[in-house]
Amino acid sequence: MAESHGNAQGATAHTEADGGHKAPFPPFQKDTFASQLVSLTIAFVALYLISSRLALPRVRKTIDDRHDRINGDLAQAQKLKDESDAALKAYEAELAAARTRAQAIGNETREKLNAEADAERKTLEGRLSVKLADAEKSIASTRAAAMSNVRGIASDAAMAIVQQLTGATPDRKLVDGAVEASMKG
């Protein structure tokens, strides 16, 4: 159970050399430095050629395709916008024409109704003027009849008053002359 972990014999690390010294990190060894530079150069050139011949053209093609698709979409959007603007202008023109037609129809109807109303008014005025003339004739004849009756009634009333006051019957011609003079003013 009591096992020692710190025993130097038998517990050697993989990086130690045979003499018990640690070997330096392989990239830093002087004797392999030139071969490592050559290997690195070959790897870099190979990686550069692979990426420039295979990967970069694919990326460039993808970018160009995407750019072309975006430009196509923008062109399509502009085309649709132009079409919608044209449709809007056509709609506004039709709306303005419809408003003009509606206003013309309204004016025409108003003028027609005004003309009909004027004709009806003139017809009614003509009928009313005929009725007014007939009424004035009737009033004039009624007035004349009433005035003739007023003279007779006034004469009869004056005779009755004089007879009542004096007890004697006055002369009809004398009473009629006094009533006539009184009515003339």
Coordinates of N, CA and C in Angstrom, one line a residue:
M1 N 0.8 -1.2 0.0 CA 0.0 0.0 0.0 C 0.8 1.2 0.0
A2 N 1.9 1.1 0.6 CA 2.8 2.3 0.7 C 3.7 2.3 -0.5
E3 N 3.2 2.8 -1.6 CA 4.0 2.8 -2.8 C 4.5 4.2 -3.0
S4 N 5.7 4.3 -3.4 CA 6.4 5.6 -3.5 C 6.3 6.1 -5.0
H5 N 5.8 7.3 -5.0 CA 5.6 7.9 -6.4 C 6.8 8.7 -6.8
G6 N 7.6 9.0 -5.9 CA 8.8 9.9 -6.2 C 10.0 9.1 -6.6
N7 N 10.0 7.8 -6.9 CA 11.1 7.0 -7.2 C 11.7 7.4 -8.5
A8 N 12.9 7.8 -8.6 CA 13.6 8.2 -9.8 C 13.9 7.1 -10.8
Q9 N 14.1 5.9 -10.3 CA 14.4 4.8 -11.1 C 13.1 4.2 -11.6
G10 N 12.9 4.0 -12.7 CA 11.7 3.3 -13.2 C 10.6 4.3 -13.6
A11 N 10.6 5.5 -13.2 CA 9.6 6.5 -13.5 C 10.3 7.6 -14.4
T12 N 10.6 7.3 -15.6 CA 11.2 8.3 -16.5 C 10.2 8.8 -17.5
A13 N 10.3 10.0 -17.8 CA 9.3 10.6 -18.8 C 9.8 10.3 -20.2
H14 N 8.9 10.4 -21.1 CA 9.2 10.1 -22.5 C 10.1 11.2 -23.1
T15 N 10.2 12.3 -22.6 CA 11.1 13.4 -23.2 C 12.5 13.3 -22.6
E16 N 12.8 12.5 -21.7 CA 14.1 12.4 -21.2 C 15.0 11.6 -22.1
A17 N 16.2 12.0 -22.2 CA 17.2 11.2 -23.0 C 17.8 10.1 -22.1
D18 N 18.7 9.3 -22.7 CA 19.2 8.2 -22.0 C 20.1 8.7 -20.8
G19 N 20.6 9.8 -20.9 CA 21.5 10.3 -19.8 C 20.8 10.9 -18.6
G20 N 19.4 10.9 -18.7 CA 18.7 11.4 -17.6 C 18.4 12.9 -17.8
H21 N 18.9 13.4 -18.9 CA 18.6 14.8 -19.3 C 17.4 14.9 -20.2
K22 N 16.6 16.0 -20.1 CA 15.5 16.1 -21.0 C 15.9 16.6 -22.4
A23 N 15.3 16.0 -23.4 CA 15.6 16.4 -24.8 C 14.9 17.7 -25.1
P24 N 15.4 18.6 -25.9 CA 14.7 19.8 -26.2 C 13.5 19.5 -27.1
F25 N 12.5 20.5 -27.2 CA 11.3 20.4 -27.9 C 11.7 20.2 -29.4
P26 N 11.1 19.2 -30.2 CA 11.6 18.9 -31.5 C 11.7 20.1 -32.5
P27 N 10.7 21.0 -32.5 CA 10.9 22.1 -33.4 C 12.1 23.0 -33.1
F28 N 12.5 23.0 -31.9 CA 13.6 23.8 -31.5 C 15.0 23.1 -31.6
Q29 N 15.0 21.9 -32.1 CA 16.3 21.2 -32.2 C 17.1 21.8 -33.4
K30 N 18.3 22.0 -33.3 CA 19.1 22.6 -34.3 C 19.3 21.7 -35.5
D31 N 19.5 20.4 -35.2 CA 19.8 19.5 -36.3 C 18.6 19.2 -37.2
T32 N 17.3 19.5 -36.7 CA 16.1 19.2 -37.6 C 15.5 20.5 -38.1
F33 N 16.1 21.7 -37.8 CA 15.6 23.0 -38.1 C 15.4 23.2 -39.7
A34 N 16.4 22.8 -40.4 CA 16.4 23.0 -41.9 C 15.3 22.1 -42.5
S35 N 15.2 20.9 -42.1 CA 14.2 20.0 -42.7 C 12.8 20.4 -42.3
Q36 N 12.7 21.0 -41.1 CA 11.4 21.5 -40.7 C 11.0 22.7 -41.6
L37 N 11.9 23.6 -41.9 CA 11.7 24.7 -42.8 C 11.2 24.3 -44.1
V38 N 11.9 23.3 -44.7 CA 11.6 22.7 -46.0 C 10.2 22.1 -45.9
S39 N 9.9 21.3 -44.9 CA 8.6 20.7 -44.8 C 7.5 21.8 -44.6
L40 N 7.8 22.8 -43.9 CA 6.8 23.9 -43.7 C 6.6 24.6 -45.0
T41 N 7.6 24.9 -45.8 CA 7.5 25.6 -47.1 C 6.7 24.7 -48.0
I42 N 7.0 23.4 -48.1 CA 6.2 22.5 -49.0 C 4.7 22.5 -48.5
A43 N 4.5 22.4 -47.3 CA 3.1 22.4 -46.8 C 2.4 23.7 -47.1
F44 N 3.1 24.8 -46.9 CA 2.5 26.1 -47.2 C 2.2 26.2 -48.6
V45 N 3.1 25.9 -49.5 CA 2.9 26.0 -51.0 C 1.7 25.1 -51.4
A46 N 1.7 23.8 -50.8 CA 0.6 22.9 -51.2 C -0.7 23.4 -50.7
L47 N -0.8 24.0 -49.5 CA -2.0 24.5 -49.0 C -2.4 25.7 -49.8
Y48 N -1.5 26.6 -50.2 CA -1.8 27.7 -51.0 C -2.3 27.3 -52.3
L49 N -1.7 26.3 -53.0 CA -2.2 25.9 -54.3 C -3.6 25.2 -54.2
I50 N -3.8 24.4 -53.2 CA -5.1 23.8 -53.0 C -6.2 24.9 -52.8
S51 N -5.9 25.8 -51.9 CA -6.9 26.8 -51.6 C -7.1 27.8 -52.8
S52 N -6.0 28.1 -53.5 CA -6.2 29.1 -54.6 C -6.8 28.4 -55.8
R53 N -6.6 27.1 -56.0 CA -7.1 26.4 -57.2 C -8.5 25.8 -56.9
L54 N -8.7 25.4 -55.7 CA -10.0 24.7 -55.4 C -11.0 25.5 -54.6
A55 N -10.5 26.0 -53.4 CA -11.4 26.6 -52.5 C -11.8 28.0 -52.9
L56 N -10.8 28.8 -53.2 CA -11.0 30.2 -53.5 C -11.9 30.4 -54.8
P57 N -11.7 29.6 -55.9 CA -12.7 29.8 -57.0 C -14.1 29.4 -56.6
R58 N -14.3 28.4 -55.7 CA -15.6 28.1 -55.3 C -16.2 29.2 -54.5
V59 N -15.4 29.8 -53.6 CA -15.9 30.9 -52.8 C -16.2 32.1 -53.7
R60 N -15.3 32.4 -54.7 CA -15.6 33.5 -55.6 C -16.8 33.2 -56.4
K61 N -17.0 32.0 -56.9 CA -18.2 31.7 -57.6 C -19.5 31.8 -56.8
T62 N -19.4 31.4 -55.5 CA -20.5 31.6 -54.6 C -20.8 33.1 -54.4
I63 N -19.8 33.9 -54.2 CA -20.0 35.3 -54.0 C -20.6 35.9 -55.2
D64 N -20.0 35.6 -56.4 CA -20.5 36.1 -57.7 C -22.0 35.7 -57.9
D65 N -22.3 34.4 -57.6 CA -23.7 34.0 -57.8 C -24.6 34.8 -56.9
R66 N -24.2 34.9 -55.6 CA -25.0 35.7 -54.7 C -25.1 37.1 -55.1
H67 N -24.1 37.7 -55.6 CA -24.1 39.1 -56.1 C -25.1 39.2 -57.3
D68 N -25.0 38.3 -58.2 CA -25.9 38.3 -59.4 C -27.3 38.1 -58.9
R69 N -27.6 37.2 -58.0 CA -28.9 37.0 -57.5 C -29.5 38.2 -56.8
I70 N -28.6 38.9 -56.0 CA -29.1 40.1 -55.3 C -29.4 41.2 -56.4
N71 N -28.5 41.3 -57.4 CA -28.7 42.3 -58.4 C -30.0 42.0 -59.2
G72 N -30.2 40.7 -59.5 CA -31.5 40.3 -60.2 C -32.7 40.6 -59.3
D73 N -32.6 40.3 -58.0 CA -33.7 40.6 -57.1 C -34.0 42.1 -57.0
L74 N -32.9 42.9 -57.0 CA -33.1 44.3 -57.0 C -33.7 44.8 -58.3
A75 N -33.3 44.3 -59.4 CA -33.8 44.7 -60.7 C -35.3 44.3 -60.7
Q76 N -35.6 43.1 -60.3 CA -37.0 42.6 -60.2 C -37.9 43.5 -59.3
A77 N -37.3 43.9 -58.2 CA -38.0 44.8 -57.2 C -38.2 46.1 -57.9
Q78 N -37.2 46.7 -58.6 CA -37.4 48.0 -59.2 C -38.4 47.9 -60.3
K79 N -38.4 46.8 -61.1 CA -39.4 46.6 -62.1 C -40.8 46.6 -61.5
L80 N -41.0 45.8 -60.4 CA -42.3 45.8 -59.8 C -42.7 47.1 -59.2
K81 N -41.7 47.8 -58.7 CA -42.0 49.2 -58.1 C -42.4 50.1 -59.2
D82 N -41.8 50.0 -60.4 CA -42.2 50.9 -61.5 C -43.6 50.5 -62.0
E83 N -43.9 49.2 -62.0 CA -45.2 48.8 -62.4 C -46.2 49.3 -61.5
S84 N -45.9 49.2 -60.2 CA -46.9 49.6 -59.2 C -47.1 51.1 -59.2
D85 N -46.0 51.9 -59.5 CA -46.1 53.3 -59.7 C -47.0 53.7 -60.9
A86 N -46.8 52.9 -62.0 CA -47.6 53.2 -63.2 C -49.0 52.8 -62.9
A87 N -49.3 51.7 -62.2 CA -50.7 51.4 -61.8 C -51.3 52.4 -60.9
L88 N -50.5 53.0 -60.0 CA -51.0 54.0 -59.1 C -51.3 55.3 -59.9
K89 N -50.5 55.6 -60.8 CA -50.8 56.8 -61.6 C -52.0 56.6 -62.5
A90 N -52.2 55.4 -63.1 CA -53.3 55.1 -63.8 C -54.6 55.1 -63.0
Y91 N -54.5 54.6 -61.8 CA -55.6 54.6 -60.8 C -56.0 56.1 -60.5
E92 N -55.0 56.9 -60.2 CA -55.2 58.3 -59.8 C -55.9 59.0 -61.0
A93 N -55.4 58.7 -62.2 CA -56.0 59.4 -63.4 C -57.4 58.9 -63.6
E94 N -57.7 57.7 -63.4 CA -59.1 57.2 -63.5 C -60.0 57.8 -62.4
L95 N -59.4 57.9 -61.2 CA -60.2 58.5 -60.1 C -60.5 60.0 -60.4
A96 N -59.5 60.7 -61.0 CA -59.7 62.1 -61.3 C -60.8 62.2 -62.4
A97 N -60.7 61.3 -63.4 CA -61.7 61.3 -64.5 C -63.1 61.0 -64.0
A98 N -63.2 60.0 -63.0 CA -64.5 59.7 -62.4 C -65.0 60.8 -61.6
R99 N -64.2 61.5 -60.9 CA -64.6 62.7 -60.2 C -65.1 63.8 -61.1
T100 N -64.4 64.0 -62.2 CA -64.9 65.0 -63.2 C -66.2 64.6 -63.8
R101 N -66.4 63.3 -64.1 CA -67.6 62.8 -64.7 C -68.8 63.0 -63.7
A102 N -68.5 62.6 -62.4 CA -69.5 62.7 -61.4 C -69.9 64.2 -61.1
Q103 N -68.9 65.1 -61.2 CA -69.2 66.5 -61.0 C -70.0 67.0 -62.2
A104 N -69.7 66.6 -63.4 CA -70.5 67.0 -64.6 C -71.9 66.5 -64.5
I105 N -72.1 65.2 -64.1 CA -73.4 64.6 -64.0 C -74.2 65.4 -62.9
G106 N -73.5 65.7 -61.8 CA -74.2 66.5 -60.7 C -74.6 67.9 -61.2
N107 N -73.7 68.5 -61.9 CA -74.1 69.9 -62.5 C -75.2 69.8 -63.5
E108 N -75.2 68.8 -64.3 CA -76.2 68.6 -65.3 C -77.6 68.3 -64.6
T109 N -77.5 67.5 -63.6 CA -78.8 67.1 -62.9 C -79.3 68.4 -62.2
R110 N -78.4 69.1 -61.6 CA -78.8 70.4 -60.8 C -79.4 71.4 -61.8
E111 N -78.8 71.5 -63.0 CA -79.3 72.5 -64.0 C -80.7 72.0 -64.5
K112 N -80.8 70.7 -64.7 CA -82.1 70.1 -65.1 C -83.2 70.3 -64.1
L113 N -82.9 70.0 -62.8 CA -83.8 70.2 -61.7 C -84.2 71.7 -61.6
N114 N -83.2 72.6 -61.7 CA -83.5 74.0 -61.6 C -84.4 74.5 -62.7
A115 N -84.1 74.0 -63.9 CA -85.0 74.3 -65.1 C -86.4 73.8 -64.8
E116 N -86.5 72.6 -64.4 CA -87.9 72.1 -64.1 C -88.6 72.9 -63.0
A117 N -87.8 73.2 -61.9 CA -88.4 74.0 -60.9 C -88.8 75.4 -61.4
D118 N -88.0 76.0 -62.2 CA -88.4 77.3 -62.8 C -89.6 77.2 -63.6
A119 N -89.7 76.2 -64.4 CA -90.9 76.0 -65.3 C -92.1 75.8 -64.4
E120 N -92.0 75.0 -63.4 CA -93.1 74.7 -62.5 C -93.5 76.0 -61.7
R121 N -92.5 76.8 -61.3 CA -92.8 78.1 -60.6 C -93.5 79.0 -61.5
K122 N -93.1 79.1 -62.8 CA -93.7 80.0 -63.8 C -95.2 79.5 -64.0
T123 N -95.4 78.2 -64.1 CA -96.7 77.7 -64.3 C -97.6 78.1 -63.1
L124 N -97.0 77.9 -61.9 CA -97.8 78.2 -60.7 C -98.1 79.7 -60.6
E125 N -97.1 80.5 -60.9 CA -97.3 82.0 -60.9 C -98.4 82.4 -61.8
G126 N -98.4 81.7 -63.0 CA -99.4 82.0 -64.0 C -100.8 81.7 -63.4
R127 N -100.9 80.5 -62.9 CA -102.2 80.1 -62.3 C -102.6 81.0 -61.1
L128 N -101.6 81.4 -60.3 CA -101.9 82.2 -59.2 C -102.3 83.6 -59.6
S129 N -101.7 84.1 -60.7 CA -102.0 85.5 -61.2 C -103.5 85.5 -61.7
V130 N -103.9 84.4 -62.4 CA -105.2 84.3 -62.9 C -106.2 84.2 -61.7
K131 N -105.9 83.4 -60.7 CA -106.7 83.3 -59.5 C -106.8 84.7 -58.8
L132 N -105.6 85.4 -58.7 CA -105.6 86.7 -58.1 C -106.5 87.7 -58.8
A133 N -106.4 87.7 -60.1 CA -107.2 88.6 -60.9 C -108.7 88.3 -60.7
D134 N -109.0 87.0 -60.7 CA -110.4 86.6 -60.4 C -110.9 87.0 -59.1
A135 N -109.9 86.8 -58.1 CA -110.3 87.2 -56.7 C -110.5 88.7 -56.6
E136 N -109.6 89.5 -57.3 CA -109.7 91.0 -57.2 C -111.0 91.4 -57.8
K137 N -111.4 90.8 -59.0 CA -112.7 91.1 -59.6 C -113.9 90.8 -58.6
S138 N -113.7 89.6 -58.0 CA -114.8 89.2 -57.0 C -114.9 90.2 -55.9
I139 N -113.7 90.6 -55.4 CA -113.6 91.5 -54.3 C -114.2 92.9 -54.7
A140 N -113.9 93.3 -55.9 CA -114.4 94.6 -56.4 C -115.9 94.6 -56.5
S141 N -116.4 93.4 -57.1 CA -117.9 93.4 -57.2 C -118.6 93.2 -55.8
T142 N -117.9 92.5 -54.9 CA -118.5 92.4 -53.6 C -118.4 93.7 -52.9
R143 N -117.3 94.5 -53.0 CA -117.2 95.8 -52.4 C -118.3 96.7 -53.0
A144 N -118.5 96.7 -54.3 CA -119.5 97.6 -54.9 C -120.9 97.2 -54.4
A145 N -121.1 95.9 -54.3 CA -122.4 95.5 -53.8 C -122.6 95.9 -52.3
A146 N -121.5 95.7 -51.6 CA -121.5 96.1 -50.1 C -121.7 97.6 -50.0
M147 N -121.0 98.4 -50.8 CA -121.1 99.8 -50.7 C -122.5 100.3 -51.0
S148 N -123.1 99.6 -52.0 CA -124.5 100.0 -52.4 C -125.4 99.7 -51.2
N149 N -125.1 98.5 -50.6 CA -126.0 98.1 -49.4 C -125.7 99.0 -48.2
V150 N -124.4 99.5 -48.1 CA -124.1 100.4 -47.0 C -124.9 101.7 -47.0
R151 N -125.0 102.2 -48.2 CA -125.7 103.5 -48.4 C -127.2 103.3 -48.0
G152 N -127.7 102.2 -48.4 CA -129.1 101.9 -48.1 C -129.3 101.7 -46.6
I153 N -128.3 100.9 -46.0 CA -128.4 100.6 -44.6 C -128.2 101.9 -43.8
A154 N -127.2 102.7 -44.2 CA -126.9 104.0 -43.5 C -128.2 104.9 -43.6
S155 N -128.8 104.9 -44.8 CA -130.0 105.8 -44.9 C -131.1 105.3 -44.0
D156 N -131.3 104.0 -44.0 CA -132.4 103.4 -43.2 C -132.1 103.7 -41.7
A157 N -130.8 103.5 -41.3 CA -130.4 103.7 -39.9 C -130.5 105.2 -39.5
A158 N -130.2 106.1 -40.4 CA -130.3 107.6 -40.2 C -131.8 107.9 -40.0
M159 N -132.6 107.4 -40.9 CA -134.0 107.7 -40.8 C -134.6 107.2 -39.5
A160 N -134.2 106.0 -39.1 CA -134.7 105.4 -37.9 C -134.2 106.2 -36.6
I161 N -133.0 106.7 -36.7 CA -132.5 107.5 -35.6 C -133.2 108.8 -35.5
V162 N -133.4 109.5 -36.6 CA -134.1 110.8 -36.6 C -135.5 110.6 -36.2
Q163 N -136.1 109.5 -36.6 CA -137.5 109.3 -36.3 C -137.6 109.0 -34.8
Q164 N -136.6 108.3 -34.2 CA -136.6 108.0 -32.8 C -136.4 109.2 -32.0
L165 N -135.5 110.1 -32.5 CA -135.2 111.3 -31.7 C -136.3 112.4 -31.8
T166 N -136.8 112.5 -33.0 CA -137.7 113.6 -33.2 C -139.2 113.1 -33.2
G167 N -139.4 111.9 -33.4 CA -140.7 111.4 -33.4 C -141.4 111.6 -34.8
A168 N -140.8 112.4 -35.7 CA -141.4 112.6 -37.0 C -140.6 111.8 -38.1
T169 N -141.2 111.4 -39.1 CA -140.5 110.7 -40.2 C -139.9 111.7 -41.1
P170 N -138.6 111.6 -41.3 CA -137.9 112.6 -42.2 C -138.1 112.3 -43.6
D171 N -137.7 113.2 -44.5 CA -137.8 113.0 -46.0 C -136.7 112.1 -46.4
R172 N -137.0 111.1 -47.3 CA -136.1 110.1 -47.7 C -135.0 110.8 -48.6
K173 N -135.3 111.7 -49.4 CA -134.3 112.4 -50.3 C -133.4 113.2 -49.5
L174 N -133.8 113.8 -48.5 CA -133.0 114.6 -47.6 C -132.0 113.7 -46.8
V175 N -132.4 112.6 -46.3 CA -131.6 111.7 -45.6 C -130.6 111.0 -46.5
D176 N -131.0 110.7 -47.7 CA -130.0 110.1 -48.7 C -129.0 111.1 -49.1
G177 N -129.3 112.3 -49.3 CA -128.3 113.4 -49.6 C -127.3 113.6 -48.5
A178 N -127.8 113.5 -47.2 CA -126.9 113.7 -46.0 C -126.0 112.5 -45.9
V179 N -126.5 111.3 -46.2 CA -125.6 110.1 -46.1 C -124.6 110.1 -47.2
E180 N -125.0 110.6 -48.4 CA -124.0 110.7 -49.5 C -122.9 111.7 -49.2
A181 N -123.3 112.8 -48.7 CA -122.3 113.9 -48.3 C -121.4 113.4 -47.3
S182 N -121.9 112.6 -46.3 CA -121.1 112.1 -45.2 C -120.1 111.0 -45.8
M183 N -120.5 110.2 -46.7 CA -119.6 109.2 -47.3 C -118.5 109.8 -48.2
K184 N -118.7 110.8 -48.8 CA -117.7 111.4 -49.7 C -116.7 112.1 -48.9
G185 N -117.0 112.5 -47.7 CA -115.9 112.9 -46.9 C -115.9 114.3 -46.5

